[in-house]
RNA sequence: UGGGGUGUCGCCAAGUGGUAAGGCAACGGGUUUUGAUCCCGUCAUGCGUAGGUUCGAGUCCUACCACCCCAGCCA
């Protein structure tokens, strides 16, 4: 930990600070309100970090509340995955998780209250008719013919809706506000609709379910939420949010604030598009490491810290924006560079025989777990006559820019000796089968004593003591910055090389002890994680999280 | 003239009348047994456009332009 840094004061932070200073509130209470109808993604992470983060920062609390008012689309499975994702990100909600459905009884009596005040009525318009009566963006709507039913009739009809006397769609309860309002949300919005389906939390108790606008603000009021933070598209709903709270005997007056949702280039986050990726088998599942879901990123090897840092880095404003995915990549590299132990893995093995090293000898080298941290455990790496290096690290001839092994030249084996390539052995097709090398026994931990300069360093793994592993190399899913822009379907913009599976990679023996989800830097390659589900000691599987920054690629391609 | 929002560097983003923070990216250079990390440096006479007010404007005023959201019995 370095010295405490003051985080930049975005507008939400400013509002909270001022409300506390002016004693408008004496404790910050926020909430993260997902609908349990899908998996959480990076966009939700921004909201989670904001809501939980602010509460934490100001000594308040944040509730996890499921906005479960549409049982047809929701399920307990999603509830579980959401809870697990929020916890994994490192946040704890105050008390038990809550459900809007916990408040159905209270909400119901408030609906009755609205009817009794002449502020709500039962409407028989069909969905099609309702649409026509609603008007358009530029033309006012027309009052429903059912708008002036008596309070007694409304009470009776609403009761009968509750008792299941009417079919789905036959009747709804609407707030009586203003059909001519320029804000479509105020044109007598629906409060309750009939849905004869079981609810994942309340079972068969109800056949009418409240709508979002009615439920959300009042649930906030019930929970004593002080600041209800949501995304920009709900801005037009704020007058309605306030209306319900003002016209019902609400126990508190929460305020809604809106911020811009997160967009990331080369990425899609709409639920519908993510679902298509899964349904059309573009990816293997919702937690495929290429998915921007929290569970996908977890499997990819992202750390909770890196995601939290990323969310802090991008800020919170009301401007629509598209964050460069390079910032996300920076966040994970930054965390892993500081914390991931180093190890060797040869992805594309090329056999090396060190002709002046004994066939049966095994020299155990002790290597640092991290170049800049001595608190991380060292590891034992066996050095033997037969080793593997990466094919990309050898050339028969090369210019001076190429700092690796070249025929007739020397290179250092990282953490080990300097070797010289003496001879190339090829098969009948001219493919290199093996390199014969000699090592300089005087170069362990020091430069050649005669002053020879060896500038290149490459990684390696003992061919006899190393183990074979499956390594899944992931890259971005899309080739285009804005996959969901334009007329072309986003599935046409897929990166065909977003996954490459390497079966015969060589890993140093110590990596077999890796636990699932343990992260490493494979030196000179990138950051990798032992797969959460598929990795086993006798069948190691690693996922590439992100490569190292690669300035060589720029030189080579220029 | 439907309503509601937003426009500051390639991408995020500070700034709220006193002379354009920071991060990412990019580009130079240094250190380095990871072409990594780290370190140093460069990177907006300019803040959507045009006028205006002012000693002084990204910040105030006026007009315009561009983009986003809203017509689910979804959230």
Coordinates of C-alpha atoms (C1' of nucleotides) in Angstrom, one line a residue:
Chain A
X1 CA 0.0 0.0 0.0
X2 CA 1.3 3.4 -0.9
X3 CA 0.0 6.6 0.5
X4 CA -3.7 7.1 0.4
X5 CA -4.8 8.7 -2.8
X6 CA -8.0 10.8 -3.2
X7 CA -10.2 9.4 -5.9
X8 CA -11.4 11.9 -8.4
X9 CA -14.8 13.4 -7.4
X10 CA -17.3 12.4 -10.0
X11 CA -20.8 13.9 -9.8
X12 CA -22.3 11.0 -7.8
X13 CA -19.5 11.2 -5.3
X14 CA -20.1 14.9 -5.1
X15 CA -23.8 14.6 -4.5
X16 CA -23.3 12.0 -1.8
X17 CA -20.6 14.0 0.0
X18 CA -22.8 17.2 -0.1
X19 CA -25.9 15.4 1.1
X20 CA -23.9 14.0 4.0
X21 CA -22.3 17.4 4.8
X22 CA -25.6 19.2 4.7
X23 CA -27.2 16.5 6.8
X24 CA -29.8 15.9 4.1
X25 CA -29.1 12.3 4.9
X26 CA -27.1 10.9 7.8
X27 CA -26.3 7.6 6.1
X28 CA -25.9 6.7 2.5
X29 CA -28.1 3.7 1.4
X30 CA -27.8 2.5 -2.2
X31 CA -28.9 -0.6 -4.0
X32 CA -27.9 -2.8 -6.9
X33 CA -31.2 -3.9 -8.5
X34 CA -30.7 -6.6 -11.2
X35 CA -33.6 -8.4 -12.7
X36 CA -32.8 -12.1 -12.4
X37 CA -33.3 -12.8 -16.1
X38 CA -29.7 -13.1 -17.3
X39 CA -26.0 -13.1 -16.4
X40 CA -24.2 -10.0 -15.2
X41 CA -21.6 -8.5 -17.5
X42 CA -19.0 -5.8 -17.5
X43 CA -21.6 -3.1 -17.8
X44 CA -23.2 -4.3 -14.6
X45 CA -19.8 -4.2 -12.9
X46 CA -19.7 -0.5 -13.4
X47 CA -23.1 -0.2 -11.6
X48 CA -22.0 -2.6 -8.9
X49 CA -18.8 -0.8 -8.2
X50 CA -20.6 2.5 -8.1
X51 CA -23.4 1.4 -5.8
X52 CA -21.4 -0.8 -3.5
X53 CA -18.3 1.3 -3.8
X54 CA -20.0 4.6 -2.8
X55 CA -21.8 3.0 0.1
X56 CA -18.6 1.5 1.3
X57 CA -16.6 4.8 0.9
X58 CA -19.1 6.8 2.8
X59 CA -19.7 4.3 5.5
X60 CA -23.2 3.5 4.3
X61 CA -24.8 0.3 3.0
X62 CA -25.8 -1.2 -0.3
X63 CA -28.6 -3.6 -0.7
X64 CA -28.8 -6.4 -3.3
X65 CA -32.4 -6.3 -4.5
X66 CA -33.8 -8.5 -7.2
X67 CA -36.2 -6.5 -9.4
X68 CA -38.3 -9.6 -9.9
X69 CA -41.6 -8.3 -11.2
X70 CA -41.7 -10.3 -14.5
X71 CA -41.8 -14.0 -13.5
X72 CA -42.0 -15.2 -17.1
X73 CA -38.5 -14.2 -17.8
X74 CA -36.9 -14.8 -14.5
X75 CA -35.5 -17.8 -12.6
X76 CA -33.8 -18.8 -9.4
X77 CA -30.7 -19.9 -11.5
X78 CA -30.1 -16.3 -12.4
X79 CA -30.5 -15.2 -8.8
X80 CA -27.8 -17.6 -7.8
X81 CA -25.4 -16.6 -10.5
X82 CA -25.9 -12.9 -9.8
X83 CA -25.2 -13.4 -6.1
X84 CA -22.1 -15.3 -6.8
X85 CA -20.8 -12.7 -9.3
X86 CA -21.4 -9.8 -6.9
X87 CA -19.6 -11.7 -4.1
X88 CA -16.7 -12.6 -6.4
X89 CA -16.3 -9.0 -7.3
X90 CA -15.6 -8.4 -3.6
X91 CA -18.8 -6.8 -2.4
X92 CA -21.1 -7.7 0.5
X93 CA -24.7 -6.6 0.5
X94 CA -26.3 -5.3 3.8
X95 CA -28.3 -8.1 5.3
X96 CA -29.9 -10.8 3.2
X97 CA -30.5 -10.3 -0.4
X98 CA -33.9 -8.7 -1.0
X99 CA -36.6 -9.1 -3.6
X100 CA -39.1 -6.6 -4.9
X101 CA -41.5 -9.6 -4.5
X102 CA -41.0 -9.4 -0.8
X103 CA -43.0 -6.2 -1.0
X104 CA -45.9 -7.4 -3.2
X105 CA -48.3 -7.1 -0.2
X106 CA -47.3 -3.6 0.6
X107 CA -47.3 -2.6 -3.1
X108 CA -50.8 -4.1 -3.4
X109 CA -52.2 -2.0 -0.6
X110 CA -50.6 1.1 -2.1
X111 CA -52.3 0.3 -5.4
X112 CA -55.6 0.2 -3.5
X113 CA -54.7 3.5 -1.9
X114 CA -54.2 5.0 -5.4
X115 CA -57.6 3.7 -6.5
X116 CA -59.2 5.1 -3.4
X117 CA -57.7 8.5 -4.1
X118 CA -59.0 8.4 -7.6
X119 CA -55.5 8.1 -8.9
X120 CA -55.7 4.7 -10.5
X121 CA -58.3 2.8 -12.5
X122 CA -58.9 -0.5 -14.1
X123 CA -58.6 -0.3 -17.9
X124 CA -60.1 -2.9 -20.3
X125 CA -58.3 -1.7 -23.4
X126 CA -56.5 -4.4 -25.3
X127 CA -52.8 -4.0 -25.8
X128 CA -53.4 -2.9 -29.4
X129 CA -56.0 -0.4 -28.4
X130 CA -53.9 0.9 -25.5
X131 CA -51.1 1.6 -28.0
X132 CA -53.4 3.7 -30.2
X133 CA -54.8 5.6 -27.3
X134 CA -51.3 6.4 -26.1
X135 CA -50.6 8.7 -29.0
X136 CA -47.1 9.1 -30.4
X137 CA -44.0 11.0 -29.5
X138 CA -45.4 14.1 -31.2
X139 CA -49.1 13.7 -30.6
X140 CA -50.9 13.6 -27.3
X141 CA -52.7 10.5 -26.3
X142 CA -56.5 10.1 -25.7
X143 CA -58.1 9.2 -22.4
X144 CA -59.2 5.6 -22.1
X145 CA -63.0 5.2 -22.0
X146 CA -62.5 3.3 -18.8
X147 CA -60.7 6.2 -17.1
X148 CA -63.7 7.5 -15.2
X149 CA -64.9 4.4 -13.6
X150 CA -66.1 4.9 -10.0
X151 CA -63.8 4.2 -7.2
X152 CA -66.1 1.4 -6.1
X153 CA -66.1 -0.2 -9.5
X154 CA -62.3 0.0 -9.7
X155 CA -61.9 -1.5 -6.3
X156 CA -64.2 -4.3 -7.3
X157 CA -62.6 -4.9 -10.6
X158 CA -59.1 -4.8 -9.2
X159 CA -60.1 -7.3 -6.5
X160 CA -61.4 -9.6 -9.2
X161 CA -58.3 -9.2 -11.2
X162 CA -56.4 -10.4 -8.1
X163 CA -58.7 -13.3 -7.7
X164 CA -58.0 -14.5 -11.2
X165 CA -61.4 -13.8 -12.7
X166 CA -60.0 -12.3 -15.9
X167 CA -57.7 -13.6 -18.6
X168 CA -54.2 -12.3 -19.1
X169 CA -54.4 -9.1 -21.1
X170 CA -58.0 -8.5 -20.4
X171 CA -57.5 -5.8 -17.8
X172 CA -54.8 -3.7 -16.2
X173 CA -54.6 -1.2 -13.4
X174 CA -53.3 2.2 -14.6
X175 CA -52.3 5.3 -12.8
X176 CA -54.5 8.3 -13.7
X177 CA -52.0 11.0 -14.6
X178 CA -52.0 12.8 -18.0
X179 CA -52.6 11.3 -21.4
X180 CA -51.4 14.5 -23.0
X181 CA -48.0 14.6 -21.2
X182 CA -45.1 15.1 -23.5
X183 CA -43.4 12.4 -21.4
X184 CA -44.8 9.1 -22.6
X185 CA -44.2 7.5 -19.2
X186 CA -46.8 9.8 -17.7
X187 CA -49.6 8.8 -20.1
X188 CA -51.5 6.7 -17.5
X189 CA -48.8 4.1 -17.1
X190 CA -49.8 0.5 -16.2
X191 CA -49.3 -0.4 -12.6
X192 CA -50.5 -4.0 -12.6
X193 CA -51.0 -6.6 -15.3
X194 CA -52.4 -10.1 -15.2
X195 CA -49.9 -12.9 -15.5
X196 CA -51.1 -16.4 -14.6
X197 CA -47.7 -17.8 -14.0
X198 CA -45.9 -19.0 -11.0
X199 CA -43.2 -16.7 -9.6
X200 CA -39.8 -18.1 -8.6
X201 CA -40.1 -16.5 -5.1
X202 CA -43.8 -16.2 -4.4
X203 CA -45.0 -19.3 -6.2
X204 CA -48.7 -19.2 -7.0
X205 CA -49.7 -16.5 -4.6
X206 CA -50.3 -13.9 -7.3
X207 CA -51.8 -13.8 -10.8
X208 CA -51.2 -10.0 -11.1
X209 CA -47.7 -8.5 -11.0
X210 CA -46.7 -4.9 -10.6
X211 CA -44.7 -3.1 -13.3
X212 CA -41.2 -1.8 -12.9
X213 CA -42.0 1.9 -12.4
X214 CA -44.5 1.3 -9.7
X215 CA -42.3 -1.3 -8.0
X216 CA -38.9 0.1 -8.2
X217 CA -39.2 3.5 -6.5
X218 CA -41.6 2.3 -3.9
X219 CA -39.2 -0.6 -3.1
X220 CA -36.5 2.0 -2.7
X221 CA -38.8 3.9 -0.3
X222 CA -39.5 0.8 1.7
X223 CA -35.8 0.0 2.1
X224 CA -34.9 3.5 3.0
X225 CA -32.7 3.9 -0.1
X226 CA -31.3 7.4 -0.1
X227 CA -29.8 7.5 -3.6
X228 CA -31.2 5.4 -6.3
X229 CA -28.6 5.3 -8.9
X230 CA -29.5 4.0 -12.4
X231 CA -28.6 4.5 -16.0
X232 CA -29.5 7.4 -18.3
X233 CA -32.4 5.7 -20.1
X234 CA -34.4 5.9 -16.9
X235 CA -34.1 9.6 -16.8
X236 CA -37.6 10.0 -18.4
X237 CA -39.0 7.8 -15.7
X238 CA -37.9 10.0 -12.9
X239 CA -41.1 12.1 -12.8
X240 CA -43.1 8.9 -12.5
X241 CA -40.7 7.6 -9.9
X242 CA -41.4 10.7 -7.9
X243 CA -45.1 10.6 -8.6
X244 CA -45.7 7.2 -7.1
X245 CA -43.7 8.2 -4.0
X246 CA -45.6 11.5 -3.7
X247 CA -49.0 10.0 -4.1
X248 CA -48.8 7.0 -1.7
X249 CA -48.1 7.0 2.0
X250 CA -44.4 6.2 1.4
X251 CA -42.1 5.8 4.4
X252 CA -39.3 7.8 2.8
X253 CA -38.4 9.9 -0.2
X254 CA -35.5 8.4 -2.1
X255 CA -34.0 10.3 -5.1
X256 CA -33.0 8.9 -8.4
X257 CA -29.8 9.8 -10.1
X258 CA -28.7 8.7 -13.6
X259 CA -25.3 8.0 -15.1
X260 CA -24.1 6.8 -18.5
X261 CA -24.0 3.1 -19.0
X262 CA -20.7 1.5 -20.0
X263 CA -19.9 0.7 -23.6
X264 CA -16.6 -1.0 -24.5
X265 CA -15.3 -1.2 -28.1
X266 CA -14.8 -4.6 -29.8
X267 CA -17.5 -5.8 -27.3
X268 CA -21.2 -6.3 -27.2
X269 CA -23.1 -6.3 -23.9
X270 CA -26.8 -6.4 -24.8
X271 CA -28.5 -9.3 -23.3
X272 CA -30.0 -10.3 -26.6
X273 CA -26.7 -10.3 -28.4
X274 CA -24.9 -12.2 -25.7
X275 CA -27.7 -14.7 -25.8
X276 CA -27.2 -15.1 -29.6
X277 CA -23.5 -15.8 -29.1
X278 CA -24.4 -18.6 -26.8
X279 CA -27.5 -20.0 -28.7
X280 CA -25.7 -20.0 -32.0
X281 CA -22.7 -21.7 -30.5
X282 CA -20.3 -18.9 -31.3
X283 CA -19.0 -19.4 -27.8
X284 CA -19.4 -22.4 -25.6
X285 CA -21.4 -20.9 -22.8
X286 CA -22.3 -17.8 -20.8
X287 CA -19.0 -18.2 -19.0
X288 CA -16.9 -18.7 -22.1
X289 CA -13.7 -16.8 -21.4
X290 CA -14.4 -14.6 -24.5
X291 CA -17.7 -13.4 -23.0
X292 CA -17.8 -10.0 -21.3
X293 CA -19.9 -11.6 -18.6
X294 CA -18.5 -11.5 -15.1
X295 CA -18.4 -15.3 -15.1
X296 CA -16.7 -15.3 -18.5
X297 CA -14.1 -12.7 -17.4
X298 CA -13.5 -14.7 -14.2
X299 CA -12.9 -17.8 -16.2
X300 CA -10.6 -15.8 -18.5
X301 CA -8.5 -14.9 -15.6
X302 CA -9.5 -11.4 -14.7
X303 CA -9.2 -10.5 -11.1
X304 CA -11.9 -8.8 -9.1
X305 CA -9.4 -6.1 -8.3
X306 CA -8.6 -5.4 -12.0
X307 CA -12.3 -5.0 -12.7
X308 CA -12.8 -2.7 -9.8
X309 CA -9.8 -0.6 -10.8
X310 CA -11.1 -0.4 -14.3
X311 CA -14.4 0.9 -13.1
X312 CA -12.7 3.5 -11.1
X313 CA -10.5 4.5 -14.0
X314 CA -13.3 5.1 -16.5
X315 CA -15.1 7.5 -14.3
X316 CA -18.8 8.2 -13.9
X317 CA -20.5 10.8 -16.0
X318 CA -23.6 11.5 -17.9
X319 CA -21.9 11.4 -21.3
X320 CA -22.5 8.6 -23.7
X321 CA -19.1 7.0 -24.3
X322 CA -17.3 4.0 -25.6
X323 CA -14.3 3.0 -23.5
X324 CA -11.3 1.5 -25.3
X325 CA -10.9 -2.1 -24.4
X326 CA -7.2 -1.3 -24.1
X327 CA -8.1 0.2 -20.8
X328 CA -9.6 -3.0 -19.5
X329 CA -6.5 -4.8 -20.8
X330 CA -4.3 -2.3 -19.0
X331 CA -6.2 -2.9 -15.7
X332 CA -5.7 -6.7 -15.8
X333 CA -2.1 -6.5 -16.9
X334 CA -1.3 -4.0 -14.2
X335 CA -2.8 -6.2 -11.4
X336 CA -1.2 -9.4 -12.7
X337 CA 2.2 -7.9 -13.4
X338 CA 2.3 -6.9 -9.7
X339 CA 0.9 -10.1 -8.3
X340 CA 1.1 -13.1 -10.6
X341 CA 4.0 -15.5 -10.0
X342 CA 6.2 -16.2 -13.0
X343 CA 6.6 -19.5 -14.7
X344 CA 7.7 -21.0 -18.0
X345 CA 5.5 -22.5 -20.7
X346 CA 6.6 -23.3 -24.2
X347 CA 3.6 -23.0 -26.5
X348 CA 5.1 -24.2 -29.8
X349 CA 7.9 -26.6 -28.7
X350 CA 11.1 -26.9 -30.6
X351 CA 13.5 -29.6 -29.2
X352 CA 17.0 -28.5 -28.2
X353 CA 19.7 -31.0 -27.3
X354 CA 22.6 -29.6 -25.2
X355 CA 25.3 -31.9 -26.4
X356 CA 27.8 -31.1 -23.7
X357 CA 25.4 -31.7 -20.9
X358 CA 25.1 -35.2 -19.5
X359 CA 22.3 -37.4 -20.7
X360 CA 21.2 -38.4 -17.2
X361 CA 22.1 -35.3 -15.3
X362 CA 19.4 -33.1 -13.8
X363 CA 20.4 -29.7 -12.4
X364 CA 17.8 -28.1 -10.2
X365 CA 17.7 -24.4 -10.6
X366 CA 16.0 -22.1 -8.1
X367 CA 14.2 -19.3 -9.8
X368 CA 12.4 -16.2 -8.4
X369 CA 8.7 -16.3 -8.3
X370 CA 8.7 -12.6 -9.3
X371 CA 11.4 -10.3 -10.5
X372 CA 10.5 -7.4 -8.3
X373 CA 9.1 -9.2 -5.3
X374 CA 11.0 -11.5 -3.0
X375 CA 8.0 -12.2 -0.8
X376 CA 6.7 -14.6 -3.5
X377 CA 8.0 -18.1 -3.3
X378 CA 10.8 -19.3 -5.5
X379 CA 10.4 -22.4 -7.6
X380 CA 12.6 -25.3 -8.7
X381 CA 13.1 -25.7 -12.4
X382 CA 15.0 -28.8 -13.6
X383 CA 17.6 -28.2 -16.3
X384 CA 18.4 -31.2 -18.5
X385 CA 20.2 -32.2 -21.7
X386 CA 16.9 -32.1 -23.7
X387 CA 14.8 -29.0 -23.4
X388 CA 12.1 -27.2 -25.4
X389 CA 12.1 -23.7 -26.6
X390 CA 9.5 -21.9 -28.7
X391 CA 9.8 -22.2 -32.5
X392 CA 9.5 -18.4 -32.8
X393 CA 12.6 -18.1 -30.7
X394 CA 15.0 -19.6 -33.3
X395 CA 16.0 -18.6 -36.7
X396 CA 18.7 -19.9 -38.9
X397 CA 19.6 -16.4 -39.8
X398 CA 18.4 -13.1 -38.7
X399 CA 19.4 -9.4 -38.6
X400 CA 20.7 -7.7 -35.5
X401 CA 17.2 -6.7 -34.3
X402 CA 16.3 -10.3 -33.6
X403 CA 17.5 -10.9 -30.1
X404 CA 16.9 -14.6 -29.8
X405 CA 18.6 -17.9 -30.8
X406 CA 20.2 -17.8 -34.2
X407 CA 22.3 -20.6 -35.7
X408 CA 25.9 -20.1 -34.7
X409 CA 25.0 -17.5 -32.1
X410 CA 24.3 -17.4 -28.4
X411 CA 21.3 -16.7 -26.3
X412 CA 20.6 -16.9 -22.6
X413 CA 18.1 -19.4 -21.2
X414 CA 16.2 -17.4 -18.7
X415 CA 17.3 -18.2 -15.2
X416 CA 19.9 -20.6 -16.6
X417 CA 22.9 -20.8 -18.9
X418 CA 24.0 -19.3 -22.1
X419 CA 23.8 -21.7 -25.0
X420 CA 25.0 -21.6 -28.6
X421 CA 23.2 -23.1 -31.6
X422 CA 25.6 -25.4 -33.4
X423 CA 23.6 -27.4 -35.8
X424 CA 20.1 -27.6 -37.2
X425 CA 18.5 -31.0 -37.8
X426 CA 15.7 -31.2 -40.3
X427 CA 13.3 -33.9 -41.5
X428 CA 12.8 -34.9 -45.1
X429 CA 10.4 -32.0 -45.6
X430 CA 12.9 -29.5 -44.4
X431 CA 11.1 -28.8 -41.2
X432 CA 13.4 -28.2 -38.3
X433 CA 13.3 -31.2 -35.9
X434 CA 15.9 -30.3 -33.4
X435 CA 18.7 -27.9 -32.7
X436 CA 22.0 -29.1 -31.4
X437 CA 23.5 -26.7 -28.9
X438 CA 26.3 -26.4 -26.4
X439 CA 26.1 -24.6 -23.1
X440 CA 28.6 -22.5 -21.3
X441 CA 28.9 -23.9 -17.8
X442 CA 30.4 -20.6 -16.5
X443 CA 27.3 -18.5 -17.2
X444 CA 24.8 -19.4 -14.5
X445 CA 23.9 -16.2 -12.8
X446 CA 26.6 -14.3 -14.5
X447 CA 27.8 -13.0 -17.9
X448 CA 30.5 -14.8 -19.8
X449 CA 33.8 -14.1 -18.1
X450 CA 35.6 -13.3 -21.4
X451 CA 33.3 -10.3 -22.0
X452 CA 31.1 -11.8 -24.7
X453 CA 27.8 -10.0 -24.9
X454 CA 24.7 -12.1 -25.0
X455 CA 21.7 -9.8 -25.3
X456 CA 18.8 -12.2 -25.9
X457 CA 17.0 -14.1 -23.3
X458 CA 14.4 -16.9 -24.0
X459 CA 12.3 -19.1 -21.9
X460 CA 12.5 -22.9 -21.9
X461 CA 11.2 -26.1 -20.3
X462 CA 12.9 -29.4 -19.7
X463 CA 11.7 -31.9 -22.3
X464 CA 12.2 -34.8 -19.9
X465 CA 10.8 -33.2 -16.7
X466 CA 8.3 -30.7 -18.1
X467 CA 4.7 -31.7 -18.5
X468 CA 2.3 -31.3 -21.4
X469 CA -0.6 -29.1 -21.1
X470 CA -3.6 -27.8 -23.0
X471 CA -3.4 -24.0 -23.4
X472 CA -6.4 -22.1 -24.8
X473 CA -5.3 -18.9 -26.4
X474 CA -8.0 -16.3 -26.4
X475 CA -8.3 -13.1 -28.4
X476 CA -11.0 -10.5 -28.8
X477 CA -14.3 -11.9 -30.1
X478 CA -14.8 -9.1 -32.7
X479 CA -12.6 -7.6 -35.3
X480 CA -14.5 -4.4 -35.5
X481 CA -14.6 -1.6 -33.0
X482 CA -18.4 -1.3 -33.0
X483 CA -19.8 -4.7 -33.7
X484 CA -23.4 -3.6 -33.1
X485 CA -23.2 -0.5 -35.3
X486 CA -24.3 -0.4 -39.0
X487 CA -26.4 -2.6 -41.1
X488 CA -24.2 -5.7 -41.0
X489 CA -25.2 -8.3 -38.4
X490 CA -22.7 -8.3 -35.5
X491 CA -22.0 -12.0 -36.0
X492 CA -20.4 -11.2 -39.4
X493 CA -17.7 -9.3 -37.5
X494 CA -16.4 -12.1 -35.4
X495 CA -12.7 -12.6 -35.1
X496 CA -12.1 -16.1 -36.5
X497 CA -9.0 -16.4 -34.3
X498 CA -10.6 -15.6 -31.0
X499 CA -9.8 -19.1 -29.8
X500 CA -6.8 -21.2 -30.6
X501 CA -6.3 -24.4 -28.6
X502 CA -2.8 -25.6 -28.1
X503 CA -2.6 -29.2 -27.0
X504 CA 1.1 -30.0 -26.7
X505 CA 2.4 -27.0 -24.8
X506 CA 5.3 -27.8 -22.3
X507 CA 4.9 -26.4 -18.8
X508 CA 7.5 -26.4 -16.0
X509 CA 6.8 -29.1 -13.4
X510 CA 5.8 -26.7 -10.7
X511 CA 2.8 -25.6 -12.7
X512 CA 1.1 -29.0 -12.2
X513 CA 0.5 -28.0 -8.6
X514 CA -1.5 -25.0 -9.7
X515 CA -5.0 -24.8 -8.3
X516 CA -7.9 -24.0 -10.5
X517 CA -8.1 -20.2 -11.0
X518 CA -4.5 -19.7 -10.0
X519 CA -2.9 -17.1 -12.2
X520 CA 0.6 -16.9 -13.6
X521 CA 2.7 -14.9 -15.9
X522 CA 4.2 -17.3 -18.5
X523 CA 7.3 -15.3 -19.1
X524 CA 7.6 -13.6 -22.4
X525 CA 4.1 -14.8 -23.3
X526 CA 1.4 -13.3 -21.1
X527 CA -0.9 -14.0 -18.2
X528 CA -2.6 -17.3 -17.9
X529 CA -5.0 -18.9 -15.5
X530 CA -5.6 -22.5 -14.6
X531 CA -9.1 -23.2 -15.9
X532 CA -11.7 -23.0 -13.2
X533 CA -13.4 -26.2 -14.3
X534 CA -11.2 -28.2 -16.7
X535 CA -7.8 -27.9 -15.1
X536 CA -6.4 -31.0 -13.2
X537 CA -3.0 -31.9 -12.0
X538 CA -2.7 -34.8 -14.4
X539 CA -4.3 -32.9 -17.2
X540 CA -3.4 -29.2 -16.9
X541 CA -5.4 -26.6 -18.8
X542 CA -4.5 -23.0 -18.9
X543 CA -6.4 -20.0 -20.4
X544 CA -4.7 -17.0 -21.7
X545 CA -6.0 -13.9 -20.0
X546 CA -4.0 -11.3 -21.9
X547 CA -0.7 -11.1 -23.6
X548 CA 2.3 -9.1 -22.5
X549 CA 2.6 -5.7 -24.2
X550 CA 4.6 -6.6 -27.3
X551 CA 6.9 -3.9 -28.7
X552 CA 8.7 -6.5 -30.7
X553 CA 5.6 -7.1 -32.8
X554 CA 5.6 -3.5 -33.8
X555 CA 9.3 -3.6 -34.8
X556 CA 8.9 -6.9 -36.7
X557 CA 5.8 -5.7 -38.6
X558 CA 7.2 -2.4 -39.5
Chain B
rU1 C1' -40.4 24.4 -31.7
rG2 C1' -43.1 16.6 -28.8
rG3 C1' -40.2 15.6 -24.2
rG4 C1' -35.6 14.4 -21.8
rG5 C1' -30.2 14.4 -22.2
rU6 C1' -25.0 15.1 -23.9
rG7 C1' -21.0 17.7 -26.7
rU8 C1' -13.0 19.3 -23.6
rC9 C1' -6.7 15.4 -27.3
rG10 C1' -7.4 8.9 -31.0
rC11 C1' -10.4 6.8 -26.2
rC12 C1' -12.0 7.8 -21.0
rA13 C1' -12.0 12.3 -18.0
rA14 C1' -10.9 16.9 -14.6
rG15 C1' -12.3 21.9 -14.9
rU16 C1' -18.2 25.8 -12.6
rG17 C1' -15.1 33.6 -15.0
rG18 C1' -8.4 34.2 -14.2
rU19 C1' -5.4 32.1 -18.7
rA20 C1' -6.7 23.5 -20.6
rA21 C1' -5.4 18.1 -14.5
rG22 C1' -4.8 12.9 -14.8
rG23 C1' -5.3 8.0 -17.0
rC24 C1' -5.3 4.7 -21.5
rA25 C1' -3.3 4.7 -26.4
rA26 C1' 0.7 6.6 -29.4
rC27 C1' 5.7 8.3 -30.1
rG28 C1' 10.9 9.1 -28.4
rG29 C1' 14.8 7.8 -24.7
rG30 C1' 17.0 5.2 -20.1
rU31 C1' 17.3 0.7 -16.9
rU32 C1' 16.6 -4.6 -17.4
rU33 C1' 18.8 -12.4 -17.5
rU34 C1' 10.8 -11.3 -19.5
rG35 C1' 11.5 -7.2 -26.7
rA36 C1' 7.5 -7.4 -19.8
rU37 C1' 7.7 -4.2 -15.6
rC38 C1' 9.9 0.4 -14.1
rC39 C1' 11.8 5.5 -15.0
rC40 C1' 12.2 10.1 -18.0
rG41 C1' 10.2 12.9 -22.0
rU42 C1' 6.7 14.4 -26.2
rC43 C1' 1.4 14.6 -27.2
rA44 C1' -5.4 20.4 -27.1
rU45 C1' -3.0 28.8 -28.2
rG46 C1' -7.5 24.4 -28.1
rC47 C1' -12.8 23.0 -25.2
rG48 C1' -19.5 21.0 -31.2
rU49 C1' -20.2 25.8 -34.5
rA50 C1' -21.2 31.1 -34.9
rG51 C1' -21.9 35.5 -32.6
rG52 C1' -22.2 38.4 -27.9
rU53 C1' -21.0 40.0 -22.6
rU54 C1' -16.3 40.8 -20.0
rC55 C1' -9.9 43.6 -18.6
rG56 C1' -10.3 38.3 -19.1
rA57 C1' -14.8 32.8 -21.4
rG58 C1' -14.2 25.7 -21.7
rU59 C1' -16.8 28.2 -17.8
rC60 C1' -22.0 33.6 -18.6
rC61 C1' -25.8 35.0 -22.8
rU62 C1' -28.0 34.1 -27.8
rA63 C1' -28.6 31.3 -32.1
rC64 C1' -27.5 27.1 -34.6
rC65 C1' -25.4 22.0 -35.4
rA66 C1' -24.5 16.9 -34.1
rC67 C1' -25.4 12.6 -31.3
rC68 C1' -28.2 9.6 -27.4
rC69 C1' -33.0 8.1 -24.9
rC70 C1' -38.6 7.7 -24.9
rA71 C1' -44.7 5.4 -28.3
rG72 C1' -43.5 -3.1 -23.9
rC73 C1' -49.4 -5.4 -20.4
rC74 C1' -39.9 -5.5 -20.4
rA75 C1' -36.5 -3.8 -16.8

